[in-house]
Amino acid sequence: MPDLWTLIALFVAIAAVFILLWRIAALHAATKELPAGIESALAEKHRAMLADLHDGLNRQGDRLLSQSAESGERLQKALAELNASFQAKQDQLRAEVLEQIMLKLAEQARADRELLQSGLGQATAQLAASMESLTRSINERLEQISGRVSERLDEGFKKTNETFASVMARLATIDEAQKKIDGLTTNVVSLQELLGDKKARGAFGEVQLEALVRNTLPPGSFAFQYTLSNGTCADCVLKLPEPTGLVAVDSKFPLENYHRMFAPEASEFERRAAQTDFRADLKKHIDAIASKYILPNETSDGAVMFVPAEAVFAEIHAYHPETVGYAMQKRVWIVSPTTLMAVLNTARAVLKDVETRHQIHIIKDALGKLSKDFARFDERMQRLATHIDQAQKDVQDVQVSSRKISGQFARIEGVELDGIEAAPAIAAVPLRKAGEE
């Protein structure tokens, strides 16, 4: 407003100057027509008027300059006040915008946090439920397997103790028999004299066979004095898995002619005759075992002839190979205490393998059930992973929204600062032009 009045005053002064100049020009034209005296008077008066006009113009110029300076100061002051007011309003607007943005960000963050916490809570609950179910299922399976293993071990220990007790009882019986023998004779009885009696020799072979079998095979895999369907009583029967089945073992062996072969008082002819009779006894005994203990659809296709003395077994294999071949044709296997131990260990390995297969079947069933439980756990774990991926995606979306809001806030702040810097430059241009005029 003060600028407008200054411009109006300036225009009025310029108009007055033009009017004065016009009047002076008119006066000068009129003076040309007057006489010289009047011309000089008019010239003097004209000079006085010009002097007054110059003084008036100077005074008017000084007043205009003074008013222009005062108007500039007032304008600068007004601009400063306007700038301060604009800055205050801008600060207030920025504070309000920041407050609204922060409120919106806080609300959005709170909503996102609640959504994330809800999703994580559900995922955690599902995972805990799945882990609890899996743990319970595994514990149940382990308890079942542990119970079965404990039962098997208890049964095995029980049978082992029974076998050990039976062996100890047998040993006690043998000790008692030995004591009775020691009490009945005053001299040392040799093994040959003891085996001279057929009944005693049979009892010795049965005891030796029973001790070997009981010490090697598990209970339930053998039987002594087993009666077959043809009425024959086998000294021992090995109960092996199919297709072998029952294997009969005979411990009665003819040793009379064997003793005649090595009698010190026997002649060479008697020795040869005893050897021939011994070979005949062997074949006869082999035929008897094959006919009594090899029964179709009941026993295996072979039987075992137990020779209770290693020396007799060595004699047969060293000097009677044709008899060994004949026994193989009849499916009769000749064994000594040492070779019978190998046969029994093989049978025990077969029994153990069969039992292991049964246990593997049980373990396989348990593992199959456990596999189903784990498949359910994997399915639930996949669902949980899907929920976690969705929660992660929501978090990423929240971060994108936060970055966008931050970018918008930065752009808003940049626009406001640009407006503040441009305002003083616009206001300063008219002042410089006014000073130049």
Coordinates of C-alpha atoms in Angstrom, one line a residue:
M1 CA 0.0 0.0 0.0
P2 CA 2.8 2.6 0.8
D3 CA 4.3 1.7 -2.6
L4 CA 1.1 2.7 -4.4
W5 CA 1.0 6.1 -2.8
T6 CA 4.6 6.7 -3.6
L7 CA 4.0 5.9 -7.3
I8 CA 1.0 8.2 -7.4
A9 CA 3.0 11.0 -5.9
L10 CA 5.7 10.5 -8.4
F11 CA 3.3 10.6 -11.3
V12 CA 1.7 13.8 -9.9
A13 CA 5.2 15.5 -9.7
I14 CA 6.0 14.4 -13.3
A15 CA 2.7 15.8 -14.5
A16 CA 3.3 19.1 -12.7
V17 CA 6.8 19.4 -14.3
F18 CA 5.2 18.8 -17.8
I19 CA 2.6 21.5 -17.1
L20 CA 5.3 24.0 -16.0
L21 CA 7.3 23.2 -19.1
W22 CA 4.3 23.7 -21.3
R23 CA 3.5 27.1 -19.6
I24 CA 7.1 28.2 -19.9
A25 CA 7.1 27.3 -23.6
A26 CA 3.8 29.3 -24.0
L27 CA 5.3 32.2 -22.1
H28 CA 8.4 32.1 -24.2
A29 CA 6.3 32.3 -27.4
A30 CA 4.4 35.3 -26.0
T31 CA 7.6 37.2 -25.1
K32 CA 8.8 37.2 -28.7
E33 CA 5.9 39.6 -29.5
L34 CA 6.6 42.1 -26.7
P35 CA 9.0 44.9 -26.8
A36 CA 12.6 44.5 -25.7
G37 CA 12.0 46.1 -22.3
I38 CA 9.2 43.9 -21.5
E39 CA 11.3 41.0 -22.9
S40 CA 14.1 41.7 -20.4
A41 CA 11.6 42.0 -17.6
L42 CA 10.0 38.8 -18.6
A43 CA 13.3 37.1 -19.0
E44 CA 14.2 38.2 -15.5
K45 CA 10.9 37.0 -14.2
H46 CA 11.3 33.8 -16.2
R47 CA 14.7 33.2 -14.6
A48 CA 13.2 33.8 -11.2
M49 CA 10.4 31.4 -12.0
L50 CA 12.8 28.8 -13.3
A51 CA 14.9 29.2 -10.1
D52 CA 11.7 28.8 -8.0
L53 CA 10.8 25.9 -10.2
H54 CA 14.2 24.3 -9.7
D55 CA 14.0 24.8 -6.0
G56 CA 10.5 23.4 -5.9
L57 CA 11.6 20.4 -8.0
N58 CA 14.6 19.8 -5.7
R59 CA 12.5 20.0 -2.6
Q60 CA 9.9 17.8 -4.2
G61 CA 12.6 15.3 -5.3
D62 CA 14.1 15.3 -1.7
R63 CA 10.6 14.7 -0.3
L64 CA 10.0 11.9 -2.8
L65 CA 13.4 10.3 -2.0
S66 CA 12.7 10.6 1.7
Q67 CA 9.2 9.1 1.2
S68 CA 10.6 6.4 -1.0
A69 CA 13.2 5.5 1.6
E70 CA 10.6 5.4 4.3
S71 CA 8.3 3.4 2.1
G72 CA 11.1 0.9 1.4
E73 CA 11.8 0.5 5.1
R74 CA 8.1 0.0 5.8
L75 CA 7.9 -2.5 3.0
Q76 CA 11.0 -4.4 4.3
K77 CA 9.5 -4.4 7.8
A78 CA 6.2 -5.6 6.4
L79 CA 7.9 -8.3 4.4
A80 CA 9.9 -9.4 7.4
E81 CA 6.7 -9.6 9.5
L82 CA 5.0 -11.4 6.6
N83 CA 7.9 -13.8 6.3
A84 CA 7.9 -14.5 10.1
S85 CA 4.2 -15.1 10.0
F86 CA 4.5 -17.3 6.9
Q87 CA 7.4 -19.2 8.7
A88 CA 5.3 -19.6 11.8
K89 CA 2.3 -20.9 9.9
Q90 CA 4.6 -23.2 7.8
D91 CA 6.2 -24.6 11.0
Q92 CA 2.7 -25.1 12.5
L93 CA 1.5 -26.8 9.3
R94 CA 4.6 -29.0 9.2
A95 CA 4.1 -29.9 12.9
E96 CA 0.5 -30.8 12.2
V97 CA 1.4 -32.8 9.1
L98 CA 4.1 -34.6 11.0
E99 CA 1.8 -35.3 13.8
Q100 CA -0.9 -36.7 11.5
I101 CA 1.7 -38.8 9.6
M102 CA 3.2 -40.1 12.8
L103 CA -0.3 -41.0 14.1
K104 CA -1.1 -42.8 10.9
L105 CA 2.3 -44.5 11.0
A106 CA 1.8 -45.5 14.6
E107 CA -1.7 -46.8 13.8
Q108 CA -0.4 -48.7 10.8
A109 CA 2.5 -50.1 12.7
R110 CA 0.2 -51.1 15.6
A111 CA -2.2 -52.8 13.2
D112 CA 0.7 -54.6 11.4
R113 CA 2.3 -55.6 14.7
E114 CA -1.0 -57.0 15.9
L115 CA -1.5 -58.9 12.6
L116 CA 2.1 -60.2 12.7
Q117 CA 1.7 -61.2 16.4
S118 CA -1.6 -62.9 15.6
G119 CA 0.0 -64.8 12.7
L120 CA 3.0 -65.8 14.7
G121 CA 0.8 -66.8 17.6
Q122 CA -1.2 -69.1 15.4
A123 CA 1.9 -70.5 13.8
T124 CA 3.5 -71.1 17.2
A125 CA 0.4 -72.8 18.5
Q126 CA 0.2 -75.0 15.5
L127 CA 3.9 -75.8 15.7
A128 CA 3.6 -76.6 19.4
A129 CA 0.6 -78.8 18.8
S130 CA 2.4 -80.6 16.0
M131 CA 5.5 -81.1 18.1
E132 CA 3.5 -82.3 21.1
S133 CA 1.6 -84.8 18.9
L134 CA 4.8 -86.0 17.3
T135 CA 6.5 -86.3 20.6
R136 CA 3.6 -88.2 22.1
S137 CA 3.4 -90.5 19.2
I138 CA 7.2 -91.1 19.2
N139 CA 7.1 -91.7 23.0
E140 CA 4.3 -94.2 22.6
R141 CA 6.1 -96.1 19.8
L142 CA 9.3 -96.1 21.8
E143 CA 7.5 -97.3 24.9
Q144 CA 5.9 -100.1 22.8
I145 CA 9.3 -101.1 21.3
S146 CA 11.0 -100.8 24.7
G147 CA 8.4 -103.0 26.3
R148 CA 8.7 -105.6 23.6
V149 CA 12.5 -105.5 23.8
S150 CA 12.3 -105.8 27.6
E151 CA 10.0 -108.7 27.3
R152 CA 12.3 -110.4 24.8
L153 CA 15.3 -109.8 27.0
D154 CA 13.5 -111.0 30.1
E155 CA 12.5 -114.2 28.3
G156 CA 16.0 -114.6 27.0
F157 CA 17.5 -114.1 30.5
K158 CA 15.0 -116.4 32.0
K159 CA 15.7 -119.2 29.4
T160 CA 19.4 -118.7 29.8
N161 CA 19.1 -119.0 33.6
E162 CA 17.0 -122.1 33.2
T163 CA 19.5 -123.6 30.8
F164 CA 22.4 -122.7 33.1
A165 CA 20.5 -124.2 36.0
S166 CA 19.8 -127.3 34.0
V167 CA 23.5 -127.6 33.0
M168 CA 24.5 -127.2 36.6
A169 CA 22.1 -129.9 37.6
R170 CA 23.4 -132.1 34.9
L171 CA 27.0 -131.4 36.0
A172 CA 25.9 -132.2 39.6
T173 CA 24.5 -135.4 38.4
I174 CA 27.7 -136.2 36.5
D175 CA 29.7 -135.3 39.6
E176 CA 27.5 -137.6 41.7
A177 CA 27.9 -140.4 39.2
Q178 CA 31.7 -139.8 39.2
K179 CA 31.7 -140.0 43.0
K180 CA 29.7 -143.2 42.9
I181 CA 32.1 -144.7 40.3
D182 CA 35.1 -143.6 42.4
G183 CA 33.4 -145.1 45.5
L184 CA 32.7 -148.4 43.7
T185 CA 36.2 -149.0 42.4
T186 CA 39.5 -148.9 44.2
N187 CA 41.6 -148.5 41.1
V188 CA 41.6 -145.9 38.3
V189 CA 39.1 -146.9 35.6
S190 CA 40.2 -146.0 32.1
L191 CA 37.9 -144.6 29.5
Q192 CA 38.2 -147.8 27.5
E193 CA 37.0 -149.9 30.5
L194 CA 34.2 -147.5 31.1
L195 CA 33.1 -147.7 27.5
G196 CA 33.3 -151.4 27.5
D197 CA 29.8 -151.6 28.8
K198 CA 27.3 -150.9 26.0
K199 CA 24.8 -149.2 28.4
A200 CA 27.4 -147.0 30.1
R201 CA 28.8 -146.1 26.7
G202 CA 25.3 -145.0 25.5
A203 CA 24.7 -143.0 28.7
F204 CA 28.1 -141.2 28.3
G205 CA 27.3 -140.3 24.7
E206 CA 23.9 -139.0 25.6
V207 CA 25.3 -136.8 28.4
Q208 CA 28.0 -135.4 26.2
L209 CA 25.5 -134.7 23.4
E210 CA 23.1 -133.0 25.8
A211 CA 25.8 -130.9 27.3
L212 CA 26.9 -129.7 23.9
V213 CA 23.4 -129.0 22.7
R214 CA 22.2 -127.2 25.8
N215 CA 25.4 -125.0 25.9
T216 CA 25.1 -124.0 22.3
L217 CA 21.4 -123.7 21.2
P218 CA 18.7 -121.5 22.8
P219 CA 15.9 -123.2 24.7
G220 CA 13.0 -124.4 22.6
S221 CA 15.2 -125.2 19.6
F222 CA 15.9 -128.8 20.6
A223 CA 14.3 -131.8 22.4
F224 CA 15.8 -134.9 24.0
Q225 CA 14.3 -138.4 23.9
Y226 CA 11.9 -137.3 21.2
T227 CA 9.4 -139.9 19.9
L228 CA 8.7 -139.8 16.2
S229 CA 5.6 -141.0 14.4
N230 CA 7.1 -144.4 13.7
G231 CA 7.5 -145.0 17.4
T232 CA 11.3 -144.5 17.3
C233 CA 12.8 -142.5 20.2
A234 CA 15.6 -140.2 19.0
D235 CA 18.3 -139.2 21.5
C236 CA 18.0 -135.6 20.4
V237 CA 16.1 -133.6 17.9
L238 CA 17.1 -130.2 16.6
K239 CA 14.1 -127.9 15.7
L240 CA 15.4 -125.8 12.9
P241 CA 13.4 -123.4 10.7
E242 CA 11.7 -124.6 7.5
P243 CA 12.5 -126.0 5.1
T244 CA 15.0 -128.0 7.2
G245 CA 12.6 -128.8 10.1
L246 CA 13.4 -131.6 12.6
V247 CA 17.0 -133.1 12.5
A248 CA 17.4 -136.3 14.5
V249 CA 20.7 -136.9 16.3
D250 CA 21.8 -140.5 17.4
S251 CA 24.5 -140.8 20.1
K252 CA 24.7 -144.6 20.3
F253 CA 27.8 -145.9 18.6
P254 CA 29.2 -149.4 18.3
L255 CA 32.8 -149.5 19.8
E256 CA 33.4 -153.2 20.5
N257 CA 35.2 -154.0 17.2
Y258 CA 37.1 -150.6 17.5
H259 CA 38.5 -151.7 20.9
R260 CA 39.4 -155.1 19.3
M261 CA 41.4 -153.3 16.6
F262 CA 43.6 -151.7 19.2
A263 CA 43.8 -154.5 21.8
P264 CA 47.5 -155.0 22.7
E265 CA 47.2 -158.8 22.7
A266 CA 45.4 -159.0 19.4
S267 CA 47.3 -160.5 16.4
E268 CA 47.4 -159.0 12.9
F269 CA 44.8 -161.3 11.6
E270 CA 42.5 -160.5 14.5
R271 CA 43.1 -156.8 13.9
R272 CA 42.1 -157.1 10.2
A273 CA 39.0 -159.1 11.2
A274 CA 38.1 -156.5 13.8
Q275 CA 38.6 -153.7 11.2
T276 CA 36.2 -155.5 8.7
D277 CA 33.7 -156.0 11.5
F278 CA 34.0 -152.4 12.5
R279 CA 33.3 -151.3 8.9
A280 CA 30.3 -153.6 8.8
D281 CA 29.0 -152.2 12.1
L282 CA 29.4 -148.7 10.7
K283 CA 27.3 -149.4 7.6
K284 CA 24.7 -151.3 9.7
H285 CA 24.4 -148.3 12.1
I286 CA 24.2 -145.9 9.2
D287 CA 21.3 -147.9 7.6
A288 CA 19.5 -148.0 11.0
I289 CA 19.8 -144.2 11.4
A290 CA 18.6 -143.6 7.9
S291 CA 15.6 -145.9 8.2
K292 CA 14.5 -144.7 11.7
Y293 CA 15.2 -141.0 11.7
I294 CA 14.7 -139.8 8.1
L295 CA 10.9 -139.7 7.7
P296 CA 9.3 -137.8 4.8
N297 CA 7.0 -134.9 5.7
E298 CA 8.2 -135.1 9.4
T299 CA 11.9 -134.8 9.6
S300 CA 14.5 -133.3 7.4
D301 CA 16.1 -135.3 4.6
G302 CA 19.1 -136.1 6.7
A303 CA 20.1 -137.3 10.2
V304 CA 23.2 -136.9 12.4
M305 CA 25.3 -139.8 13.8
F306 CA 27.2 -138.5 16.9
V307 CA 30.6 -140.2 17.5
P308 CA 31.5 -139.4 21.2
A309 CA 35.3 -139.8 20.7
E310 CA 37.6 -137.8 18.4
A311 CA 39.9 -140.7 17.9
V312 CA 37.1 -142.9 16.5
F313 CA 36.0 -140.0 14.2
A314 CA 39.6 -139.6 13.0
E315 CA 39.9 -143.4 12.4
I316 CA 36.7 -143.4 10.3
H317 CA 37.7 -140.5 8.1
A318 CA 41.4 -141.5 7.8
Y319 CA 41.0 -145.3 7.0
H320 CA 37.3 -145.8 6.0
P321 CA 36.6 -143.1 3.3
E322 CA 34.2 -145.5 1.5
T323 CA 32.1 -145.7 4.7
V324 CA 32.0 -141.9 4.9
G325 CA 30.8 -141.8 1.2
Y326 CA 28.2 -144.4 1.9
A327 CA 26.9 -142.3 4.9
M328 CA 26.7 -139.2 2.6
Q329 CA 24.6 -141.3 0.1
K330 CA 22.3 -142.3 2.9
R331 CA 22.0 -138.6 4.1
V332 CA 23.6 -139.5 7.4
W333 CA 26.2 -136.9 8.7
I334 CA 29.0 -138.3 10.9
V335 CA 30.1 -135.8 13.5
S336 CA 32.4 -135.7 16.5
P337 CA 32.2 -133.4 19.6
T338 CA 34.3 -130.8 17.8
T339 CA 32.4 -130.9 14.4
L340 CA 29.1 -131.2 16.2
M341 CA 29.9 -127.9 17.9
A342 CA 30.4 -126.3 14.5
V343 CA 27.1 -127.8 13.3
L344 CA 25.3 -126.5 16.4
N345 CA 26.8 -123.0 16.0
T346 CA 25.6 -122.9 12.4
A347 CA 22.1 -123.9 13.6
R348 CA 22.2 -121.2 16.2
A349 CA 23.2 -118.6 13.5
V350 CA 20.2 -119.8 11.4
L351 CA 17.9 -119.5 14.4
K352 CA 19.2 -116.1 15.3
D353 CA 18.7 -115.0 11.7
V354 CA 15.1 -116.1 11.7
E355 CA 14.4 -114.4 15.0
T356 CA 16.1 -111.3 13.7
R357 CA 13.8 -111.4 10.7
H358 CA 10.8 -111.6 13.0
Q359 CA 12.1 -108.7 15.0
I360 CA 12.8 -106.7 11.8
H361 CA 9.2 -107.3 10.7
I362 CA 8.0 -105.8 14.1
I363 CA 10.5 -102.9 13.8
K364 CA 9.5 -102.4 10.2
D365 CA 5.8 -102.1 11.2
A366 CA 6.7 -99.7 13.9
L367 CA 8.8 -97.6 11.5
G368 CA 5.9 -97.7 9.0
K369 CA 3.6 -96.2 11.6
L370 CA 6.3 -93.7 12.6
S371 CA 6.7 -92.8 8.9
K372 CA 3.0 -92.0 8.7
D373 CA 3.2 -89.8 11.8
F374 CA 6.2 -88.1 10.3
A375 CA 4.3 -87.6 7.0
R376 CA 1.5 -85.9 9.0
F377 CA 4.1 -83.8 10.8
D378 CA 5.7 -82.8 7.5
E379 CA 2.3 -81.8 6.1
R380 CA 1.6 -79.6 9.2
M381 CA 5.2 -78.2 9.0
Q382 CA 4.5 -77.2 5.4
R383 CA 1.3 -75.4 6.4
L384 CA 3.3 -73.7 9.2
A385 CA 6.0 -72.7 6.7
T386 CA 3.2 -71.3 4.4
H387 CA 1.9 -69.2 7.3
I388 CA 5.4 -68.0 8.2
D389 CA 6.0 -67.0 4.5
Q390 CA 2.7 -65.1 4.5
A391 CA 3.7 -63.3 7.7
Q392 CA 7.1 -62.5 6.1
K393 CA 5.3 -61.2 3.0
D394 CA 3.1 -59.0 5.2
V395 CA 6.2 -57.6 7.0
Q396 CA 7.7 -56.8 3.6
D397 CA 4.5 -55.1 2.5
V398 CA 4.6 -53.0 5.7
Q399 CA 8.2 -52.0 5.1
V400 CA 7.3 -51.0 1.5
S401 CA 4.4 -48.9 2.8
S402 CA 6.7 -47.3 5.4
R403 CA 9.3 -46.4 2.8
K404 CA 6.6 -44.9 0.6
I405 CA 5.2 -42.8 3.5
S406 CA 8.8 -41.7 4.4
G407 CA 9.4 -40.7 0.7
Q408 CA 6.2 -38.7 0.6
F409 CA 7.1 -36.9 3.8
A410 CA 10.6 -36.1 2.4
R411 CA 9.0 -34.7 -0.8
I412 CA 6.5 -32.6 1.2
E413 CA 9.3 -31.2 3.4
G414 CA 11.4 -30.4 0.3
V415 CA 8.5 -28.5 -1.4
E416 CA 7.9 -26.4 1.8
L417 CA 11.6 -25.5 2.0
D418 CA 11.7 -24.5 -1.7
G419 CA 8.7 -22.2 -1.1
I420 CA 10.4 -20.6 1.9
E421 CA 13.6 -19.9 0.0
A422 CA 11.7 -18.5 -3.1
A423 CA 9.6 -15.9 -1.2
P424 CA 12.4 -13.5 -0.1
A425 CA 13.8 -13.6 -3.7
I426 CA 10.4 -12.5 -5.2
A427 CA 10.0 -9.7 -2.6
A428 CA 13.6 -8.3 -3.2
V429 CA 13.2 -7.7 -6.9
P430 CA 10.9 -4.6 -6.7
L431 CA 13.1 -3.0 -4.1
R432 CA 16.1 -3.1 -6.3
K433 CA 14.2 -1.7 -9.2
A434 CA 12.8 1.2 -7.1
G435 CA 16.3 2.1 -5.9
E436 CA 17.5 2.2 -9.5
E437 CA 14.6 4.6 -10.5

